[in-house]
């Protein structure tokens, strides 16, 4: 049984060689970088709930669902990447999510604040599916770096661990910075547009350096104004 699992994961004692260490380090770095934009989006979703205790539960169970879905995606990655419909579905979902936020932001007022979801189970589902949509790109990148399935799985586990830490950090930061939530959904839109271009116009897909630059600019805008600055000005 263990031998069959090892063959399925493309794992063997010979694969535990010193030359695999650089690949693991690259996966750690890759997952940490790719988790930052995902984490601010998940933190924004969780912040829709009014109760901090519910936020904690939504993040915990949402990431459990995200982990299960990500493992399923990794195990079927070589099959999934053959079908453009998966990337199209991910693109439509992310564009819907960001569009819903910005439309609600434009329509919101003091009495009806913008909220992506109001029920705990809805936020858990949104967290799980948002991570899955983001993972379509990161898993493809991980598969390109490591051909061994067990290495990609290891990278996925590291990614979920990074998400847990970063999302909790961003939940606190969202209350301190005025534009951070909007910048998170702007990043969601950018990732959705990139997935859409991969389907409808592969020649127009922006290079990684450009995407990272745009995400970096979004984060810079998100951290450009503290809530305390507004309070001090009003006083």
Steps between C-alpha positions, in 0.01 A plus 500: 500500500777746597686406183192578287456838671869574444469419131190718470678794663814425294689456826796270555796493742721611209294819473626603846832616361693816580420643157131518596571752778532799260165403345336494844649843580369637169154358579505660847592838347247459218214407732583782743497759221185364335322475837525871580246617241274204580520570873381861478203386290407229751542742791263744327240225458526396863464861612146500356385329821404728791635278779878448548429148627317421177793643305729252674268206426450608138875524441568167673235294320538693176869406492415137580273501195769681302757237598276213388425673169865590442615141561233382255621757247864396541421128463304571183719787375636319193138433398352837599752709304388329178155659525466876456150488651649479852698821452197669344285401800769632738524826305123553496479429874780744592364772272152449647642523852693821434215648294253427781727675749563815294134524395397469865767754595354750254147441631571480873400767751516549875188291565584217258875427511649279231527131599594208277311251717317506832480133596785290635452212252495743208834652600652153552390402148634826353838453672530141370405582141707820487812309604420235237472766228829659608661154513432436131793729425728408791461122453586538132811692601590236760455217248742683269759517780464146638397194301460280811142508629608468863713814464207697360284369786765615746493843338119506529518419871755779546270733309206429732726553804615833355138594428400432860770731634463774238118505505497547878752782460295670227178473704666727757650729236166546320378692803803728490530590130223673309564363150634153581169317452441667163857420393435136589200483269695688233756218516214248471392680182856497361535125557157442346590705191827309461317165515248629246776612262663156528178357357389758241832660402812309610723738300384790716562340840718742699840362610557406862717807568221730383239320712725515807562871432124571477436300818781689670347833394161383631655417836678838506167674447336277761757599762512867401255633757444403862164526673670697780588773252129558431418514872780749567388720209138504617609605847 
